[in-house]
PDB file of C-alpha atoms in Angstrom:
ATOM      1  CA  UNK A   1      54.351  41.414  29.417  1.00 71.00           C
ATOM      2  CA  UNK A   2      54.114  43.865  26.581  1.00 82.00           C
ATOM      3  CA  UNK A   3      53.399  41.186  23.719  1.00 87.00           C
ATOM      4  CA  UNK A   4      50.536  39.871  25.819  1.00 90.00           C
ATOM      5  CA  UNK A   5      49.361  43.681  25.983  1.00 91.00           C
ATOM      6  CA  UNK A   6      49.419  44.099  22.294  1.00 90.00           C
ATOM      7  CA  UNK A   7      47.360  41.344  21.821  1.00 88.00           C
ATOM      8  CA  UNK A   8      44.767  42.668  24.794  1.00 91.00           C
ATOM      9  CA  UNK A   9      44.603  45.631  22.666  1.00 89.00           C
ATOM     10  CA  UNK A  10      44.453  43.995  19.324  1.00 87.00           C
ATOM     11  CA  UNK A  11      41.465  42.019  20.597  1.00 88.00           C
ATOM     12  CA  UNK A  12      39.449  44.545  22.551  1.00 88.00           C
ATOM     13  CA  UNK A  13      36.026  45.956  20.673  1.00 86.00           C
ATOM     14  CA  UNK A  14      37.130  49.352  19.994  1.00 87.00           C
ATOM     15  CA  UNK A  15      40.453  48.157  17.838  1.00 87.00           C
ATOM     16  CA  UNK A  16      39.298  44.560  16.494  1.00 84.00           C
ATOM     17  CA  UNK A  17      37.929  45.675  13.041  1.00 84.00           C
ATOM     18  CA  UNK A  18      41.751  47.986  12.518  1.00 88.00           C
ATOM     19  CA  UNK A  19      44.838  46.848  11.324  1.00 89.00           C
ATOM     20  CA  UNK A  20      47.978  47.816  13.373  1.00 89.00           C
ATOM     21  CA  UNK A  21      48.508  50.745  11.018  1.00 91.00           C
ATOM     22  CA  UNK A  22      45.880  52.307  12.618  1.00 92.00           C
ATOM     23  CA  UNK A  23      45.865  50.705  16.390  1.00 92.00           C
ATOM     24  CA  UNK A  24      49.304  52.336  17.053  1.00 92.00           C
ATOM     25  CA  UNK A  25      48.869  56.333  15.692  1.00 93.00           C
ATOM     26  CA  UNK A  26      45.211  55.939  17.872  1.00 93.00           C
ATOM     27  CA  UNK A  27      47.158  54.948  20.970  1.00 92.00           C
ATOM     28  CA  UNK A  28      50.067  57.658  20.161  1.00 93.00           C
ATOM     29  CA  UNK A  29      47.354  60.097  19.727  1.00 93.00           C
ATOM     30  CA  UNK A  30      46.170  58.773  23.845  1.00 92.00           C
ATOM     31  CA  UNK A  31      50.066  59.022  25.044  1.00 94.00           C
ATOM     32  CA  UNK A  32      50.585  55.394  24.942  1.00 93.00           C
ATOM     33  CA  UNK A  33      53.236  53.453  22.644  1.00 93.00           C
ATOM     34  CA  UNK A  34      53.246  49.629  23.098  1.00 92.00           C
ATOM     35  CA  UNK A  35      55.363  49.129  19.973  1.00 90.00           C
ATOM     36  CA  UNK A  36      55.852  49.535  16.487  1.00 90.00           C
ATOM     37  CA  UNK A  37      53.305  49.011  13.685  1.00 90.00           C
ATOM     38  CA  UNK A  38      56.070  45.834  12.493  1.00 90.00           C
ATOM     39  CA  UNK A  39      56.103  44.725  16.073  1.00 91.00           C
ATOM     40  CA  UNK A  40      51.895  44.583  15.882  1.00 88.00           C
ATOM     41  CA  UNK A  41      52.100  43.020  12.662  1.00 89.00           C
ATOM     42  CA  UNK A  42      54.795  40.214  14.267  1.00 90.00           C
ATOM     43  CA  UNK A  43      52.724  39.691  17.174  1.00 90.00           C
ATOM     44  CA  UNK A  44      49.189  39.364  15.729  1.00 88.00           C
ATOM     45  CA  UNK A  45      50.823  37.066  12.960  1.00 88.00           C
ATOM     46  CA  UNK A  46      52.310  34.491  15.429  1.00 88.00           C
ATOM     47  CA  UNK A  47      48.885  34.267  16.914  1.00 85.00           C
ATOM     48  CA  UNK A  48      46.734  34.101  13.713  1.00 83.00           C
ATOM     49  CA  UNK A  49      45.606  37.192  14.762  1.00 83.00           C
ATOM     50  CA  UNK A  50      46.035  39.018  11.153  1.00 77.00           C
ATOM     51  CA  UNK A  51      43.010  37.200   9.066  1.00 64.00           C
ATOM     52  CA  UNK A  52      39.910  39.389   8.397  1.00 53.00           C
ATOM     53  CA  UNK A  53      40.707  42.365  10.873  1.00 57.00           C
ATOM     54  CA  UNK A  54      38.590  44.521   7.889  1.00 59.00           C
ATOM     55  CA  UNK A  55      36.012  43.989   5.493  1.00 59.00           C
ATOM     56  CA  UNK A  56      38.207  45.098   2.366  1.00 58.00           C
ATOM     57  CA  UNK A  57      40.046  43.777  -0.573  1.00 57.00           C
ATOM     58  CA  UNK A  58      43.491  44.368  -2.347  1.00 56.00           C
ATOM     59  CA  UNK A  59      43.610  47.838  -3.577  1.00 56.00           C
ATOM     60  CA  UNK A  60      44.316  48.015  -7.302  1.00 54.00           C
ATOM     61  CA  UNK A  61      46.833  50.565  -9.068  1.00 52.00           C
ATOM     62  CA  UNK A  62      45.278  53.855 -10.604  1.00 43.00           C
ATOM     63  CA  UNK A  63      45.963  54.652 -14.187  1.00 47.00           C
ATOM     64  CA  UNK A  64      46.343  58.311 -13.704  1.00 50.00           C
ATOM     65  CA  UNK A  65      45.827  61.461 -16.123  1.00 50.00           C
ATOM     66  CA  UNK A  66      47.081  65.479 -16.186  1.00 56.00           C
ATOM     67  CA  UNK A  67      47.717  66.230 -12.718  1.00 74.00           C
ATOM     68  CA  UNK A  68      46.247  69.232 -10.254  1.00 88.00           C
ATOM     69  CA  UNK A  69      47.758  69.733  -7.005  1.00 94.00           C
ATOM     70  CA  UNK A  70      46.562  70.901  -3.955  1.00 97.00           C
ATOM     71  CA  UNK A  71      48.593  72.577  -1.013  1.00 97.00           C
ATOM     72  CA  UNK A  72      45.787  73.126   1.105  1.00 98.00           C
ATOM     73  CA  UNK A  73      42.448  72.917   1.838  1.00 98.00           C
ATOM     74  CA  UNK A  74      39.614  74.036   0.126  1.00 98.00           C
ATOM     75  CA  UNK A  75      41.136  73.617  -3.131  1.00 98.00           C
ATOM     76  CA  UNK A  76      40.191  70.544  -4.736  1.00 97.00           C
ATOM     77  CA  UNK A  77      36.925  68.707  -4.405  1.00 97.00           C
ATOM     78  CA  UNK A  78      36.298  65.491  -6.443  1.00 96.00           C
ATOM     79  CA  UNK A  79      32.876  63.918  -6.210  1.00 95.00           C
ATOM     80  CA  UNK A  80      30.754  61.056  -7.578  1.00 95.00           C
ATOM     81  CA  UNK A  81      27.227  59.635  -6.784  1.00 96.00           C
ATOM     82  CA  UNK A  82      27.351  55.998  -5.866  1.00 96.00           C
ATOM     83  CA  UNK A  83      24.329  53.430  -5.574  1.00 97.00           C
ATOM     84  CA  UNK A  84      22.682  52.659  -2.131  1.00 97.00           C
ATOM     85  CA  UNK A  85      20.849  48.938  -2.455  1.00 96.00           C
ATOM     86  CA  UNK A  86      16.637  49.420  -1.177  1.00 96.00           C
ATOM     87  CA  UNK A  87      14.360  46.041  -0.579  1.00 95.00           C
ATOM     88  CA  UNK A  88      13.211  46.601  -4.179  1.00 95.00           C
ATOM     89  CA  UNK A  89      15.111  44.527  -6.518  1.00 91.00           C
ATOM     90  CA  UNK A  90      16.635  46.886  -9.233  1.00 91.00           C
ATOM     91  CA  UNK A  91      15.757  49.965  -7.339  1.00 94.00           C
ATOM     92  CA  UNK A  92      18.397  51.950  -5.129  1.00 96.00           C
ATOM     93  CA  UNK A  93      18.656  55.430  -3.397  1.00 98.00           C
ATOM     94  CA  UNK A  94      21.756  57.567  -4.395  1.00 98.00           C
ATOM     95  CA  UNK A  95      24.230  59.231  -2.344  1.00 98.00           C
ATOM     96  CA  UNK A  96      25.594  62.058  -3.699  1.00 98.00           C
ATOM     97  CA  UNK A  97      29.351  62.833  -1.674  1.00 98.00           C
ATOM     98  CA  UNK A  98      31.962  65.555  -2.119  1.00 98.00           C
ATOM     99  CA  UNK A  99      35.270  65.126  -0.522  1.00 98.00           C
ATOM    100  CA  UNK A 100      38.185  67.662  -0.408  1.00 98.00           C
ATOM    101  CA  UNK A 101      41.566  66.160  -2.232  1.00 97.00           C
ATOM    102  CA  UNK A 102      44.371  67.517   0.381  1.00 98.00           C
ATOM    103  CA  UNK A 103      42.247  66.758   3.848  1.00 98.00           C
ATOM    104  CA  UNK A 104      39.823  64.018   2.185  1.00 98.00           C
ATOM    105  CA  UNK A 105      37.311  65.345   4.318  1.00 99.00           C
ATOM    106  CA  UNK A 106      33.752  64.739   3.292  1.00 99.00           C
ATOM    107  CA  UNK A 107      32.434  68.285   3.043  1.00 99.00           C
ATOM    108  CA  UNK A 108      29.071  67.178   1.921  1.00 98.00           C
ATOM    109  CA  UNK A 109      26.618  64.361   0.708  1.00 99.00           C
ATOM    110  CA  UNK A 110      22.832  64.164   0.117  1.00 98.00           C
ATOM    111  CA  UNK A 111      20.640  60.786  -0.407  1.00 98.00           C
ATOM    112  CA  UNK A 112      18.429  60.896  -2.882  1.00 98.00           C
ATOM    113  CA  UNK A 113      15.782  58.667  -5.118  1.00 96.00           C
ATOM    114  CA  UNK A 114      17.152  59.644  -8.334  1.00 96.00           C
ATOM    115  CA  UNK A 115      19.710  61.111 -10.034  1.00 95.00           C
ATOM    116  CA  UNK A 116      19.842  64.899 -11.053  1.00 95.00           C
ATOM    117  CA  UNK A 117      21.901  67.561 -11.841  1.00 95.00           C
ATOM    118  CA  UNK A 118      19.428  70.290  -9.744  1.00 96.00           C
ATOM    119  CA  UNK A 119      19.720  68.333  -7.086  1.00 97.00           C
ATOM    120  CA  UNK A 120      23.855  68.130  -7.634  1.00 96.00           C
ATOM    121  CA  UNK A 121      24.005  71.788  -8.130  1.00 97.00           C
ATOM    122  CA  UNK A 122      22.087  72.766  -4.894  1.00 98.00           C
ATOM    123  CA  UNK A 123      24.425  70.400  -3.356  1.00 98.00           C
ATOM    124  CA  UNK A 124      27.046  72.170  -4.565  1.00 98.00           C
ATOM    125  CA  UNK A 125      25.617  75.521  -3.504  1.00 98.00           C
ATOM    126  CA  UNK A 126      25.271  74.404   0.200  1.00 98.00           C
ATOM    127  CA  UNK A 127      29.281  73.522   0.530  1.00 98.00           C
ATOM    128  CA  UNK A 128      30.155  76.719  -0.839  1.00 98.00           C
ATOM    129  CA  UNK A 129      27.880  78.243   1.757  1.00 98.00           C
ATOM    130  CA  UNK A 130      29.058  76.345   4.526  1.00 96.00           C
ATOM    131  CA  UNK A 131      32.794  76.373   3.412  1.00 96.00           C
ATOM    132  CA  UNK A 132      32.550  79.952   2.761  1.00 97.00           C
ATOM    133  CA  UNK A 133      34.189  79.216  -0.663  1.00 98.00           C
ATOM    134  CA  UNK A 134      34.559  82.368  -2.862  1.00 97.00           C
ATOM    135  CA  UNK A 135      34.879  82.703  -6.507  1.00 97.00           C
ATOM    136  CA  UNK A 136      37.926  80.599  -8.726  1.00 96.00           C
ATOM    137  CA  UNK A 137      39.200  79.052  -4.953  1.00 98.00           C
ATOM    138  CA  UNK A 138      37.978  75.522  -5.514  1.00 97.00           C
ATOM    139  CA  UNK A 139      38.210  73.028  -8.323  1.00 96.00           C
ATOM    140  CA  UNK A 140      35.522  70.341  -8.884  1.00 96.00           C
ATOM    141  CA  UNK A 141      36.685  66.981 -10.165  1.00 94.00           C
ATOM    142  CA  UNK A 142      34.226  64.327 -11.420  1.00 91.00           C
ATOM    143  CA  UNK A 143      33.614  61.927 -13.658  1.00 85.00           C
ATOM    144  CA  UNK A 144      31.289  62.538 -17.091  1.00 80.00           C
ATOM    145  CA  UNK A 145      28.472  60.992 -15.741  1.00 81.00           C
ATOM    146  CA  UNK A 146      24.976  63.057 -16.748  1.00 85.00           C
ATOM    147  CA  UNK A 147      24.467  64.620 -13.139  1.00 88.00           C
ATOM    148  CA  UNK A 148      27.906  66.055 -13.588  1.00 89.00           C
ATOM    149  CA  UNK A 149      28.269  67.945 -16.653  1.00 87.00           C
ATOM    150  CA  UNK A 150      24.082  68.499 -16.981  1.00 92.00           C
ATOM    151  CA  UNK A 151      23.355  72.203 -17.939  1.00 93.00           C
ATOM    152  CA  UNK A 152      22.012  73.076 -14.036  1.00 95.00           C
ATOM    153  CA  UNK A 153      25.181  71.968 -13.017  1.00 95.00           C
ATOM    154  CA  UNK A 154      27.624  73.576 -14.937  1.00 94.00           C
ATOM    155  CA  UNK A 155      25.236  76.596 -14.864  1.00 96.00           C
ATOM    156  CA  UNK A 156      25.709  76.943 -11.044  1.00 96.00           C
ATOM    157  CA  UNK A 157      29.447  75.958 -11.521  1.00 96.00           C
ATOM    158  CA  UNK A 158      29.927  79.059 -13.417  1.00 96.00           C
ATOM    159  CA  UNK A 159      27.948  81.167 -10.942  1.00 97.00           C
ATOM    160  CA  UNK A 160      29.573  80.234  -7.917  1.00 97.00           C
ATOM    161  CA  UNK A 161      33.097  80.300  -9.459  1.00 97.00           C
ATOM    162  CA  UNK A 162      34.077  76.685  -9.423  1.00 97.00           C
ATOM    163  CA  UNK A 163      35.732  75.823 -12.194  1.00 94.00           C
ATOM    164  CA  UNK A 164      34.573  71.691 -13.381  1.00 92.00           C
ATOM    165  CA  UNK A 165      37.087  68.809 -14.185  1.00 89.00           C
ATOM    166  CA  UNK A 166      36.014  65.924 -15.727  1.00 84.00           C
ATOM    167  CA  UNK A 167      37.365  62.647 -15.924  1.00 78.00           C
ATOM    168  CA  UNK A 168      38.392  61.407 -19.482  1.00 63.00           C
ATOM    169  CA  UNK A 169      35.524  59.320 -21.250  1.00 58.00           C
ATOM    170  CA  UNK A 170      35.284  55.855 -20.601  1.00 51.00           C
ATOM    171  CA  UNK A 171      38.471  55.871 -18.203  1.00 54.00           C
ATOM    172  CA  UNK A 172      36.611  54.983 -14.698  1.00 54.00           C
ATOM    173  CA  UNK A 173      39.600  55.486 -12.398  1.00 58.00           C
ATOM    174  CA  UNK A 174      40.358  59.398 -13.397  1.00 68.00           C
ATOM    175  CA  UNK A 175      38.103  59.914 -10.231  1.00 81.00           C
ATOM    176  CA  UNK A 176      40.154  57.594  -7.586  1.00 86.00           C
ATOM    177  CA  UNK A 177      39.521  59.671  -4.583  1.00 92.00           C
ATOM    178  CA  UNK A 178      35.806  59.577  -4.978  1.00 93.00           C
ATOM    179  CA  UNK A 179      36.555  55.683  -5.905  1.00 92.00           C
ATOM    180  CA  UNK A 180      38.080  54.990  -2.507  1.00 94.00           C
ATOM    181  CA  UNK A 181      35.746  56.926  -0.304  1.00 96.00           C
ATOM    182  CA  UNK A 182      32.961  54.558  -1.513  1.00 96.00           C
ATOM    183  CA  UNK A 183      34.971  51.448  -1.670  1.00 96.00           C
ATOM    184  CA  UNK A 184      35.946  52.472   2.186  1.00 96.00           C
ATOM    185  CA  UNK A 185      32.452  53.380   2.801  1.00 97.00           C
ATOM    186  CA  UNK A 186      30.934  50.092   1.784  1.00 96.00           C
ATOM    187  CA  UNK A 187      33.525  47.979   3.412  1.00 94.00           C
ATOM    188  CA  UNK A 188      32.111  49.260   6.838  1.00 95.00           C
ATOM    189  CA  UNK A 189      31.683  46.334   9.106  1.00 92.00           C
ATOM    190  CA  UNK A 190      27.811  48.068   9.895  1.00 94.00           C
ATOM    191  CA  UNK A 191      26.919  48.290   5.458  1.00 96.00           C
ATOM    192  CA  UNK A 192      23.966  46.667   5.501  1.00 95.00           C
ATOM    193  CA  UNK A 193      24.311  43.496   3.542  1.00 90.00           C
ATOM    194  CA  UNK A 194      21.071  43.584   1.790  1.00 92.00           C
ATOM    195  CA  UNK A 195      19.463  46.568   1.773  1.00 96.00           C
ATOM    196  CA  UNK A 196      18.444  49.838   3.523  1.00 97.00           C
ATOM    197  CA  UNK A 197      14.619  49.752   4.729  1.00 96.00           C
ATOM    198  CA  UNK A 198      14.245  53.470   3.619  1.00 97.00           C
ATOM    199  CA  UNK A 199      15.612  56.864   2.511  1.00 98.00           C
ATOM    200  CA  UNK A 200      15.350  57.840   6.281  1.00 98.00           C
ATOM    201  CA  UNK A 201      17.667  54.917   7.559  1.00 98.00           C
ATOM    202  CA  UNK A 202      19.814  55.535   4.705  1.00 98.00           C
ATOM    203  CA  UNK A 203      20.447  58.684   5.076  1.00 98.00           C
ATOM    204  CA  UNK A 204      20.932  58.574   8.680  1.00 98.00           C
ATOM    205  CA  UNK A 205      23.508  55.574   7.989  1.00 98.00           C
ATOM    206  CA  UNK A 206      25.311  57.658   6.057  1.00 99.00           C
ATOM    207  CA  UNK A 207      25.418  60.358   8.752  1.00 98.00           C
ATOM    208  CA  UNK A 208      26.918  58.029  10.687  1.00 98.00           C
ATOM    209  CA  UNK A 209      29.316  57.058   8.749  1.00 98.00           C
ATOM    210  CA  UNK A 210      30.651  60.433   7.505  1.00 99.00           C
ATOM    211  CA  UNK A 211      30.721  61.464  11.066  1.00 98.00           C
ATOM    212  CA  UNK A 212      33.270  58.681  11.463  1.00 98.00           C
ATOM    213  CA  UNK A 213      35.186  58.987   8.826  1.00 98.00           C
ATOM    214  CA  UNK A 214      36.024  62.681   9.361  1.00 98.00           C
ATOM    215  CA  UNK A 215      36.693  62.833  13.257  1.00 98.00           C
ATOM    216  CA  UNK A 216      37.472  59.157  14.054  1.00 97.00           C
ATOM    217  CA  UNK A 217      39.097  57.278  11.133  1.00 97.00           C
ATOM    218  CA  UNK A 218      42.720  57.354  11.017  1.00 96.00           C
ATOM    219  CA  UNK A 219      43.503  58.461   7.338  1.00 96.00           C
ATOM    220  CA  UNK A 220      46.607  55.865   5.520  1.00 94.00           C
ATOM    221  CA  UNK A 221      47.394  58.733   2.967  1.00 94.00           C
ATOM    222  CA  UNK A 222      47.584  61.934   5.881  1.00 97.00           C
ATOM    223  CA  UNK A 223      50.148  60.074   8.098  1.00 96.00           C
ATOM    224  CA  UNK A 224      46.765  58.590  10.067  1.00 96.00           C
ATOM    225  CA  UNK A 225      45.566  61.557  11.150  1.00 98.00           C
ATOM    226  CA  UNK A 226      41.765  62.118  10.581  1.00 98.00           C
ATOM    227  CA  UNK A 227      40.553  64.157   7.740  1.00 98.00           C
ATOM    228  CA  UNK A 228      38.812  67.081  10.325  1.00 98.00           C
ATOM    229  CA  UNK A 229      41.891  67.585  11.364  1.00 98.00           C
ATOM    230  CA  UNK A 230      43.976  67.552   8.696  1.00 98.00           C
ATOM    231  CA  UNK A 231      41.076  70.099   6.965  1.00 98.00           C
ATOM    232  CA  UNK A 232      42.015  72.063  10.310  1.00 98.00           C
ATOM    233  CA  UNK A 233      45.361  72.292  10.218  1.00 97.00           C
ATOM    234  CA  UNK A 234      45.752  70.549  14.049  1.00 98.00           C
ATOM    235  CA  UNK A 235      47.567  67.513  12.329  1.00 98.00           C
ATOM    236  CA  UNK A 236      50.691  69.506  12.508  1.00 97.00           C
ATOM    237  CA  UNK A 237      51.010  69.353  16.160  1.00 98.00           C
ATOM    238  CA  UNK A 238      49.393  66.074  16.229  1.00 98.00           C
ATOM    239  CA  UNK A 239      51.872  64.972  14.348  1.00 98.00           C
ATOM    240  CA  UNK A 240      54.350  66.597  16.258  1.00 97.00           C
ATOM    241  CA  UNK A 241      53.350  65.129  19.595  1.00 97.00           C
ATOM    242  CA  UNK A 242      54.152  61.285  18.072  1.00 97.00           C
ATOM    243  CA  UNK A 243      57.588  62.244  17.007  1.00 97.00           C
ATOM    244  CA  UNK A 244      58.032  63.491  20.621  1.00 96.00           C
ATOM    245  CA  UNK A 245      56.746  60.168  21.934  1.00 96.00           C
ATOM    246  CA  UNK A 246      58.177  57.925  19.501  1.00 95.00           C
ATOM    247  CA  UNK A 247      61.823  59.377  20.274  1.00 96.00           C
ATOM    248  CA  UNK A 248      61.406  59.189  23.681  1.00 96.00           C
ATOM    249  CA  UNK A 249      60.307  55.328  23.266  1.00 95.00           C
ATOM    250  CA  UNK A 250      63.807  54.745  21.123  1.00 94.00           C
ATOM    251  CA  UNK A 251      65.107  56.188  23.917  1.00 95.00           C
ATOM    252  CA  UNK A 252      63.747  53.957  26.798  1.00 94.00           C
ATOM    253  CA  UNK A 253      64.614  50.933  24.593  1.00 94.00           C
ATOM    254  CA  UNK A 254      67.082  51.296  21.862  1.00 93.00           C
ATOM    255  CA  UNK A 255      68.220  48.194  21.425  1.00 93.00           C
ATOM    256  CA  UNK A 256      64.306  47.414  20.091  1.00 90.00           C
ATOM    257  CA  UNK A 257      64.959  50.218  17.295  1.00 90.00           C
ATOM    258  CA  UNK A 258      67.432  49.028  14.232  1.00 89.00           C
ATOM    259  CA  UNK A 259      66.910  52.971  12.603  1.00 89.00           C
ATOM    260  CA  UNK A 260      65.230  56.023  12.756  1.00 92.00           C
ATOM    261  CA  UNK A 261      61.404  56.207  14.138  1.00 91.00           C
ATOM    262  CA  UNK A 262      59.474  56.927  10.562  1.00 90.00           C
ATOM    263  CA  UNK A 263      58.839  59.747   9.171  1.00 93.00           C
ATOM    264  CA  UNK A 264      55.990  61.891  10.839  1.00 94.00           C
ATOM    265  CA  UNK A 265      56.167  65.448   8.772  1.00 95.00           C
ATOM    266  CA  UNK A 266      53.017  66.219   7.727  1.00 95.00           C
ATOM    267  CA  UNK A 267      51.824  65.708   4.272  1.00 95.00           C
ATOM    268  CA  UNK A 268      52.773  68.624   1.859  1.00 94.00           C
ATOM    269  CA  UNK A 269      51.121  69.088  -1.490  1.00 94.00           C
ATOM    270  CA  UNK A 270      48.571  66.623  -2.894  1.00 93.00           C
ATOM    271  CA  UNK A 271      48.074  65.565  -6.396  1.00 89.00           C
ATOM    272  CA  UNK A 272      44.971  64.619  -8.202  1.00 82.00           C
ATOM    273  CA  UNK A 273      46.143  62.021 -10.493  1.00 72.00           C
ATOM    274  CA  UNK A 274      49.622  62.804 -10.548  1.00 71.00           C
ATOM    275  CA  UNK A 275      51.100  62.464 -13.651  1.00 67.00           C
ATOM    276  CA  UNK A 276      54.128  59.324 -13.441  1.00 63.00           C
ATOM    277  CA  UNK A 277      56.720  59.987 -10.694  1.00 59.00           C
ATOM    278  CA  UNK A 278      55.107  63.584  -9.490  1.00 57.00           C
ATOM    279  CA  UNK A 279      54.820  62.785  -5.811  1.00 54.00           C
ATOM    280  CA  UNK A 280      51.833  60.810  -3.559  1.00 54.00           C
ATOM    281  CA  UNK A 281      50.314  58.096  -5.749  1.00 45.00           C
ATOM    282  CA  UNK A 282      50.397  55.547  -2.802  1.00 46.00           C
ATOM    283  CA  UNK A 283      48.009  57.808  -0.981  1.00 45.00           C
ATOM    284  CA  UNK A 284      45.565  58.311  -4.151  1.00 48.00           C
ATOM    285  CA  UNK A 285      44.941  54.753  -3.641  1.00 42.00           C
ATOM    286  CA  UNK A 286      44.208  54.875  -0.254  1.00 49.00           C
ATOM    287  CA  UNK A 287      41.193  55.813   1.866  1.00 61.00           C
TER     288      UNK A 287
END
């Protein structure tokens, strides 16, 4: 019986922590279409099966300033530093992560016990490296915190061509990519809930994680596709293959279909802070 399955899959380890937004693109992407994300939602709610499937909390709107707009990747990095607790009250380790706007993609992050803007800028020197980034291609969003506008940093800005955005003062959510990777991030079922031991097992947590959230997690604002492959350009066909399988479900069972399947195209241009009705802000918010 294929509400019985649903809740088999619901329940099993590897899709117990995900909300049916993200069981039923995981099991497209494996050839297998039990039902619709509404049908999940239906199913799992007649069985009490909705409460707590992730360690998160309402997301809250973005106030959002001047736009800039990506098409591709490569294009847009925003990046922030957020606090990682230790087993020293008052003392944490800092984890320094830069994520690309259109794939949101972490292309790189660094632990640290402090807070520089050397150790920003050889960060930032690294990516380019790695990305193979070349002079006035990328755009670097932050906020105005010291690390981020200190005179290493915008030094080695200038050198390797990347031209710095900044975040108005005292206006926290200019920076809501960045915002949501961390909120995400620390919502993991496996955050510690005290503290990490030591930089070692932090930064090998973080590993972890970023290693997930690039090839694994199933992205809300990319159509649930993961960032690697949006950053690679194989969520196109991806894509592509769920339309094929979704039609050929409606057409198995149409009488379980009251429209169209949804909307699969990939994701076109993405805004960093759009300005008010300029396109994607339901997927600034998300993560």
């Amino acid at each position: 019986m294929e509400r019985q399955r649903i809740i088999n899959v619901a329940n099993d380890a590897a899709y117990t922590n995900l909300p049916p937004n993200q069981i039923v693109p995981i099991l497209a992407d494996k050839g297998i279409y039990l039902g619709s994300e509404s049908t999940f939602y239906r199913i799992l709610k007649a069985h009490k099966l909705l409460n707590h499937r992730q360690r998160s909390k309402p997301c809250q709107k973005v106030k959002k300033p001047k736009a800039l707009v990506a098409t591709g990747p490569n294009q847009i990095y925003t990046w922030d530093i957020t606090y990682l607790p230790t087993t020293v009250k008052g003392l944490f380790f800092y984890l320094y992560m830069v994520m690309d706007v259109f794939s949101r993609k972490v292309v790189g992050w660094q632990v640290h016990d402090n807070e520089s803007s050397a150790l920003a800028a050889d960060l930032m020197t690294d990516i380019c490296k790695r990305e193979d980034i070349k002079r006035g291609q990328v755009v670097l969003h932050s906020d105005n915190g010291s690390p981020m506008k200190g005179a290493t940093m915008l030094a080695t800005l200038q050198e390797l061509g990347i031209m710095p955005s900044l975040s108005r003062p005292s206006v926290s959510n200019d920076n809501p990519y960045s915002e949501s990777l961390f909120r995400t991030l620390k919502y993991r079922p496996e955050y510690p809930e005290k503290a990490f031991l030591n930089i070692a097992t932090s930064r090998r947590w973080v590993d972890d994680f970023v290693c997930w959230y690039n090839n694994e997690h199933r992205h809300s604002g990319i159509k649930f596709v993961t960032p690697a492959q949006r950053h690679t350009g194989r969520d196109i066909e991806i894509l592509a293959q769920r339309t094929r399988l979704y039609h050929a479900a409606k057409a198995r069972h149409p009488e379980r279909w009251s429209g169209n399947i949804k909307n699969l195209e990939p994701v076109g241009s993405v805004y960093l802070n759009p300005e008010k009705g300029k396109a994607n802000s339901k997927e600034v918010e998300a993560a």
